[in-house]
Amino acid sequence: MQFDRRSLLKYSAAAGAVGLAGGLAGPSVNKAFAAREKEMNILCWEGYNSADVLDPFRNDKSATIKAESLTNDPTMINRLRAGETNVWDLINVNNPWARKVMAPEGLIKPLDRARFEPYFETMLPGFKPPYKWSMSEDGKDLLGMAQRFGPYSFVVNTDKISRKTAEDQGWDLWNDPANAGRYGVLESDDWNVFDIFLIAGIDPFREHTDDEFAKFDAAAKTVFKGAKVVGDIATMNQALVSGEIDFHLTGGTYSASPARFDGYPNIRGITPLKSAIPGKGGVAWIEITSTVNNRQLSPLAVDFLEYVQDPKVAHTVAFAEGTFNPVTQMGNPKCFELFSKDELDAIQWDGLEEEMARSAEYDIVPDYDRALDLMTAAKREA
């Protein structure tokens, strides 16, 4: 969600997080899972592991709730494949994985549609039921709940490059030799793969020819040779604020929101007006949280999925530690009214609907490994 969409938050666990895999491995596993009524384990992106989110649920249920945060969807899914379906109760990853990978591989369980589908009715208009990424390919099973989301293409300092110029010029900012040395590159592998395809004028979300890979390779070399800084989200925001760089790849509401909330509204995520993806200019992400196909699934897992639908909890999830993001529950007026003007400004509410409409949704690149190898080599050579 894959990237390191959130490489600022490294392979770590925040409040309440533990090294669950190691801690539960061994002969005590069966005993540990003999009774699950008072314990639950979440594998997730950062935010859901926040004490602000977990502690009220812990206290209400008098339960032990443990969470581990990772910054890479495939890594999380591979841990389920490796047998950790007997460890986790919930998994929170980006939108395509539940429908296209985890459900077909039997790694997650469907939710009770009668219980959970009504929550989609109160979500923002783009998430009304049956919401594609929450459903199985045949449209029969509800595979998870949508919550945080946002456009994610690139970020500019609007004091240096206006929003209009950035939207108009789009991915060609990186094709202009005059811009070498003016930008940074966020360490975010899968998103950088998407974006380098777009800079090369190629739709990332389909099979690619050898000629297209040659163009991708050339674009990757250009991008990394021209980069002044390569680093995490904090590094990019600091470089933008200090004037060291004027824009960076990859980024968006997720990465720019902390700087904006700290008083720098000139740091802004941009969704270009057009790209090689037909009808779209950039890419957006949507998180889907699913129940794991754990033979001894904690009954608290579905309770937690309902808990985070509460307007106040959804607002807490939106402004959990780290980065700040819109949530689907903002379609409920009781949730929306909890957001202050400064919070709405931080998550770029003024342009959110428009930018989501012209963003393709995060998807799986079929020949991702080949692209990643080329990009890694280009980065190494730069």
Coordinates of C-alpha atoms in Angstrom, one line a residue:
M1 CA 0.0 0.0 0.0
Q2 CA 3.8 -2.0 -2.4
F3 CA 5.5 0.3 -2.0
D4 CA 6.5 2.3 0.5
R5 CA 3.8 4.7 0.3
R6 CA 4.7 5.4 3.8
S7 CA 8.4 4.9 4.0
L8 CA 8.6 7.5 6.7
L9 CA 7.2 4.9 8.9
K10 CA 9.6 2.1 8.6
Y11 CA 9.1 -1.5 9.4
S12 CA 8.0 -0.8 12.9
A13 CA 5.2 -1.0 15.3
A14 CA 3.8 2.0 17.1
A15 CA 1.9 2.0 20.3
G16 CA 0.8 -1.5 21.3
A17 CA 2.7 -3.1 18.5
V18 CA 4.7 -6.2 19.0
G19 CA 6.7 -8.7 17.0
L20 CA 3.8 -11.1 16.8
A21 CA 5.2 -13.6 14.4
G22 CA 8.2 -14.4 16.6
G23 CA 6.3 -14.1 19.8
L24 CA 3.6 -16.6 18.9
A25 CA 5.7 -19.1 17.0
G26 CA 6.4 -22.4 18.6
P27 CA 4.7 -25.1 20.7
S28 CA 2.5 -22.6 22.6
V29 CA 0.6 -21.6 19.4
N30 CA -2.3 -23.9 19.9
K31 CA -2.6 -23.0 23.6
A32 CA -2.4 -19.3 22.8
F33 CA -5.3 -19.6 20.4
A34 CA -7.5 -21.9 22.5
A35 CA -9.7 -19.0 23.4
R36 CA -9.8 -15.8 21.3
E37 CA -12.6 -13.9 22.9
K38 CA -10.3 -11.4 24.6
E39 CA -7.5 -11.0 22.1
M40 CA -7.2 -9.8 18.5
N41 CA -4.2 -9.1 16.2
I42 CA -4.1 -6.6 13.4
L43 CA -1.5 -6.5 10.5
C44 CA -1.9 -3.0 9.0
W45 CA -0.6 0.2 7.7
E46 CA 0.3 2.8 10.4
G47 CA -2.5 4.5 12.0
Y48 CA -4.7 1.6 13.0
N49 CA -2.0 0.6 15.4
S50 CA -2.2 4.0 17.1
A51 CA -3.0 4.0 20.8
D52 CA -5.6 6.7 20.1
V53 CA -7.5 4.2 17.9
L54 CA -6.8 1.0 19.9
D55 CA -7.0 2.0 23.5
P56 CA -10.7 2.8 23.7
F57 CA -11.5 -0.6 22.0
R58 CA -9.1 -2.4 24.3
N59 CA -10.7 -0.8 27.4
D60 CA -14.3 -1.4 26.2
K61 CA -13.7 -5.0 25.5
S62 CA -11.1 -5.6 28.3
A63 CA -9.1 -7.3 25.6
T64 CA -5.5 -7.6 24.5
I65 CA -5.3 -6.0 21.1
K66 CA -2.0 -6.2 19.3
A67 CA -1.0 -4.5 16.0
E68 CA 1.9 -4.6 13.7
S69 CA 2.5 -1.9 11.1
L70 CA 4.3 -2.5 7.8
T71 CA 4.8 -0.3 4.8
N72 CA 4.5 -2.9 2.0
D73 CA 1.4 -4.7 0.9
P74 CA 3.1 -7.8 -0.7
T75 CA 5.2 -8.3 2.4
M76 CA 2.0 -8.4 4.6
I77 CA 0.3 -10.8 2.1
N78 CA 3.4 -13.0 1.9
R79 CA 3.3 -13.4 5.7
L80 CA -0.2 -14.8 5.4
R81 CA 0.9 -17.1 2.7
A82 CA 3.8 -18.3 4.9
G83 CA 1.3 -19.5 7.6
E84 CA 0.5 -16.4 9.6
T85 CA -3.2 -16.8 8.9
N86 CA -3.1 -18.4 12.4
V87 CA -1.7 -15.2 13.9
W88 CA -3.7 -12.4 12.4
D89 CA -7.4 -11.6 12.6
L90 CA -7.4 -8.4 10.5
I91 CA -5.3 -7.3 7.6
N92 CA -5.3 -3.7 6.2
V93 CA -3.8 -3.3 2.7
N94 CA -4.4 -1.3 -0.5
N95 CA -7.4 -1.9 -2.7
P96 CA -6.6 -4.5 -5.3
W97 CA -5.1 -7.2 -3.1
A98 CA -8.3 -8.4 -1.3
R99 CA -10.2 -8.9 -4.6
K100 CA -7.4 -10.0 -6.9
V101 CA -5.1 -11.9 -4.6
M102 CA -6.1 -12.7 -1.0
A103 CA -9.7 -13.9 -1.7
P104 CA -8.7 -16.1 -4.6
E105 CA -5.9 -17.6 -2.5
G106 CA -8.2 -18.2 0.5
L107 CA -6.3 -15.9 2.8
I108 CA -9.3 -13.8 3.9
K109 CA -12.9 -14.5 4.8
P110 CA -16.0 -12.7 3.5
L111 CA -17.9 -10.4 5.8
D112 CA -21.6 -10.6 6.7
R113 CA -23.1 -8.4 4.0
A114 CA -26.3 -7.8 6.0
R115 CA -24.2 -6.5 8.9
F116 CA -21.6 -4.4 7.1
E117 CA -23.0 -3.3 3.7
P118 CA -25.2 -0.7 5.3
Y119 CA -22.1 1.2 6.4
F120 CA -21.2 1.8 2.8
E121 CA -24.6 3.6 2.3
T122 CA -23.3 6.5 4.5
M123 CA -19.9 6.7 3.0
L124 CA -18.8 9.3 0.5
P125 CA -20.5 8.9 -2.9
G126 CA -17.7 7.1 -4.6
F127 CA -17.9 4.2 -2.1
K128 CA -21.6 3.4 -2.2
P129 CA -22.4 -0.4 -2.3
P130 CA -21.6 -2.6 -4.0
Y131 CA -18.2 -0.9 -3.9
K132 CA -15.9 -2.7 -6.4
W133 CA -12.8 -3.0 -4.3
S134 CA -14.7 -4.4 -1.3
M135 CA -16.4 -7.1 -3.4
S136 CA -15.2 -10.4 -4.8
E137 CA -14.8 -10.6 -8.6
D138 CA -18.2 -12.3 -9.0
G139 CA -19.9 -9.6 -6.9
K140 CA -21.2 -12.1 -4.3
D141 CA -18.9 -11.7 -1.3
L142 CA -18.1 -8.6 0.7
L143 CA -14.3 -8.9 1.3
G144 CA -13.5 -5.9 3.5
M145 CA -14.3 -2.3 4.6
A146 CA -13.0 0.8 3.0
Q147 CA -11.8 3.7 5.1
R148 CA -8.7 5.8 4.3
F149 CA -7.9 6.9 0.8
G150 CA -6.3 9.6 -1.2
P151 CA -4.7 10.7 -4.5
Y152 CA -1.0 10.1 -4.7
S153 CA 1.0 11.3 -7.7
F154 CA 3.5 14.1 -6.9
V155 CA 3.9 17.1 -4.6
V156 CA 5.0 20.7 -5.4
N157 CA 5.8 23.9 -3.5
T158 CA 3.2 26.1 -5.0
D159 CA 5.4 29.2 -4.3
K160 CA 7.8 27.8 -6.9
I161 CA 5.4 25.9 -9.3
S162 CA 1.8 26.9 -9.3
R163 CA -0.9 24.3 -9.0
K164 CA -2.2 25.1 -12.5
T165 CA 1.3 24.8 -14.0
A166 CA 1.9 21.5 -12.2
E167 CA -1.5 20.0 -13.3
D168 CA -1.0 21.2 -16.9
Q169 CA 2.6 20.0 -17.3
G170 CA 2.0 16.9 -15.2
W171 CA 4.5 14.1 -15.6
D172 CA 6.5 16.0 -18.2
L173 CA 8.0 18.0 -15.3
W174 CA 10.5 15.1 -15.1
N175 CA 11.1 15.1 -18.9
D176 CA 12.2 18.8 -18.9
P177 CA 16.1 18.8 -18.6
A178 CA 15.9 22.3 -17.1
N179 CA 14.3 20.7 -13.9
A180 CA 17.3 18.5 -13.1
G181 CA 18.4 19.2 -9.6
R182 CA 15.1 20.8 -8.6
Y183 CA 13.3 17.7 -7.3
G184 CA 13.4 14.8 -4.9
V185 CA 12.4 11.2 -5.1
L186 CA 10.5 9.6 -2.3
E187 CA 11.7 6.0 -1.4
S188 CA 8.5 4.3 -2.4
D189 CA 9.2 1.5 -4.8
D190 CA 5.9 0.5 -6.3
W191 CA 4.6 4.0 -6.5
N192 CA 7.8 5.1 -8.2
V193 CA 7.4 2.2 -10.7
F194 CA 3.9 3.5 -11.5
D195 CA 5.1 7.1 -11.9
I196 CA 8.2 6.3 -14.0
F197 CA 5.9 4.4 -16.4
L198 CA 3.7 7.6 -16.6
I199 CA 6.7 9.8 -17.1
A200 CA 7.7 7.5 -20.0
G201 CA 4.2 7.9 -21.4
I202 CA 3.1 4.3 -20.6
D203 CA 0.0 3.0 -18.7
P204 CA 1.6 1.0 -15.8
F205 CA -1.3 -1.3 -15.2
R206 CA -1.0 -3.7 -18.1
E207 CA 1.5 -6.0 -19.7
H208 CA 4.4 -4.2 -21.4
T209 CA 6.5 -4.8 -24.5
D210 CA 10.3 -4.8 -24.7
D211 CA 10.2 -1.4 -26.4
E212 CA 8.1 0.0 -23.5
F213 CA 10.6 -1.4 -21.0
A214 CA 13.4 0.3 -22.9
K215 CA 11.5 3.6 -22.5
F216 CA 10.9 2.9 -18.8
D217 CA 14.6 2.2 -18.3
A218 CA 15.5 5.5 -20.0
A219 CA 13.0 7.4 -17.9
A220 CA 14.2 5.8 -14.7
K221 CA 17.8 6.8 -15.4
T222 CA 16.7 10.4 -16.2
V223 CA 14.6 10.6 -13.0
F224 CA 17.3 9.4 -10.7
K225 CA 20.2 11.2 -12.3
G226 CA 18.3 14.5 -12.0
A227 CA 17.2 13.9 -8.4
K228 CA 18.7 16.2 -5.8
V229 CA 17.4 14.2 -2.8
V230 CA 16.2 10.6 -2.4
G231 CA 14.5 9.9 1.0
D232 CA 11.5 9.4 3.1
I233 CA 8.4 11.6 3.6
A234 CA 10.0 13.7 6.4
T235 CA 13.0 14.3 4.2
M236 CA 10.9 15.4 1.2
N237 CA 8.8 17.8 3.3
Q238 CA 11.8 19.3 5.0
A239 CA 13.5 19.8 1.6
L240 CA 10.4 21.4 0.2
V241 CA 10.0 23.8 3.1
S242 CA 13.6 24.8 3.2
G243 CA 13.6 25.4 -0.6
E244 CA 16.2 22.7 -1.3
I245 CA 13.8 21.2 -3.8
D246 CA 10.6 22.5 -5.6
F247 CA 8.8 19.2 -6.1
H248 CA 9.0 15.5 -5.5
L249 CA 7.9 12.2 -6.8
T250 CA 5.9 10.2 -5.5
G251 CA 3.6 12.0 -3.2
G252 CA 0.1 13.3 -2.5
T253 CA -2.3 14.1 0.3
Y254 CA -0.8 11.3 2.5
S255 CA 2.8 12.7 2.3
A256 CA 2.0 16.4 2.1
S257 CA -0.6 16.5 4.9
P258 CA 1.9 16.7 7.9
A259 CA 3.6 19.7 6.4
R260 CA 0.3 21.4 5.5
F261 CA -1.0 20.8 9.0
D262 CA 2.2 22.4 10.4
G263 CA 1.5 25.6 8.6
Y264 CA 2.9 25.1 5.1
P265 CA -0.2 25.1 2.8
N266 CA 2.1 25.9 -0.1
I267 CA 3.2 22.2 0.0
R268 CA 0.5 20.5 -2.1
G269 CA -0.2 17.1 -3.6
I270 CA -0.9 17.4 -7.4
T271 CA -3.0 15.2 -9.6
P272 CA -2.1 15.9 -13.3
L273 CA -4.9 16.6 -15.8
K274 CA -3.8 13.8 -18.1
S275 CA -1.5 10.8 -18.4
A276 CA -1.0 7.7 -20.4
I277 CA -3.8 6.0 -18.5
P278 CA -6.9 6.7 -20.6
G279 CA -9.1 9.4 -19.0
K280 CA -6.9 9.7 -15.9
G281 CA -4.1 11.9 -14.8
G282 CA -2.7 10.2 -11.7
V283 CA -3.2 7.3 -9.3
A284 CA -5.0 7.0 -5.9
W285 CA -5.1 4.5 -3.1
I286 CA -7.9 3.1 -1.0
E287 CA -7.3 0.9 2.0
I288 CA -9.5 -2.2 2.5
T289 CA -9.5 -4.0 5.9
S290 CA -10.4 -7.7 5.8
T291 CA -10.9 -10.6 8.2
V292 CA -8.1 -13.2 7.9
N293 CA -9.0 -16.8 7.1
N294 CA -7.8 -17.7 10.6
R295 CA -9.3 -21.0 11.8
Q296 CA -9.7 -19.5 15.2
L297 CA -10.6 -16.0 14.2
S298 CA -11.2 -13.7 17.1
P299 CA -14.8 -12.6 17.4
L300 CA -13.4 -9.1 18.2
A301 CA -12.3 -8.8 14.5
V302 CA -15.7 -8.0 13.2
D303 CA -16.5 -5.9 16.3
F304 CA -13.4 -3.8 15.5
L305 CA -14.5 -3.3 11.9
E306 CA -17.7 -1.9 13.2
Y307 CA -16.0 0.2 15.9
V308 CA -13.9 2.1 13.3
Q309 CA -17.1 3.0 11.4
D310 CA -18.1 5.2 14.3
P311 CA -17.9 8.9 13.3
K312 CA -15.6 9.8 16.1
V313 CA -13.3 6.8 15.7
A314 CA -13.2 7.4 11.9
H315 CA -12.1 11.0 12.6
T316 CA -9.4 9.6 14.9
V317 CA -8.3 7.2 12.2
A318 CA -8.1 10.1 9.7
F319 CA -5.8 12.0 12.0
A320 CA -3.9 9.1 13.6
E321 CA -0.2 9.7 14.2
G322 CA 2.1 10.0 11.2
T323 CA 0.1 11.2 8.2
F324 CA -3.4 12.6 7.8
N325 CA -5.9 11.4 5.3
P326 CA -9.5 11.6 4.2
V327 CA -11.8 8.7 5.2
T328 CA -14.8 7.3 3.5
Q329 CA -16.9 7.9 6.6
M330 CA -16.8 11.7 5.8
G331 CA -19.9 11.0 3.8
N332 CA -21.7 10.8 7.2
P333 CA -22.4 14.4 8.4
K334 CA -21.8 13.3 12.0
C335 CA -18.2 12.4 10.9
F336 CA -17.6 15.3 8.6
E337 CA -18.6 17.9 11.2
L338 CA -15.7 16.7 13.4
F339 CA -13.1 18.0 11.0
S340 CA -11.8 21.5 11.7
K341 CA -11.0 23.9 8.9
D342 CA -7.3 23.3 9.4
E343 CA -7.8 19.6 9.2
L344 CA -9.8 19.9 6.0
D345 CA -7.0 22.1 4.6
A346 CA -4.4 19.6 5.6
I347 CA -6.1 16.8 3.6
Q348 CA -6.8 19.1 0.6
W349 CA -10.5 18.7 0.9
D350 CA -11.0 21.6 -1.5
G351 CA -9.7 19.5 -4.4
L352 CA -10.3 16.0 -3.2
E353 CA -13.4 15.0 -5.2
E354 CA -12.0 16.5 -8.4
E355 CA -8.6 14.8 -8.0
M356 CA -10.1 11.4 -7.1
A357 CA -12.2 11.6 -10.2
R358 CA -9.2 12.0 -12.4
S359 CA -7.1 9.3 -10.6
A360 CA -6.8 5.7 -11.7
E361 CA -7.1 3.4 -8.6
Y362 CA -4.0 1.7 -7.4
D363 CA -3.7 -1.6 -9.2
I364 CA -1.2 -4.4 -9.6
V365 CA 1.5 -4.1 -12.3
P366 CA 1.5 -7.5 -14.0
D367 CA 5.3 -7.3 -14.8
Y368 CA 6.2 -5.4 -11.8
D369 CA 9.4 -7.3 -10.9
R370 CA 11.1 -6.5 -14.2
A371 CA 10.3 -2.8 -13.8
L372 CA 11.5 -2.8 -10.3
D373 CA 14.8 -4.4 -11.3
L374 CA 15.3 -1.7 -14.0
M375 CA 14.4 1.1 -11.5
T376 CA 16.7 -0.3 -8.8
A377 CA 19.6 -0.4 -11.3
A378 CA 18.9 3.1 -12.4
K379 CA 18.9 4.3 -8.8
R380 CA 22.1 2.5 -8.1
E381 CA 23.9 4.0 -11.2
A382 CA 22.7 7.6 -10.5

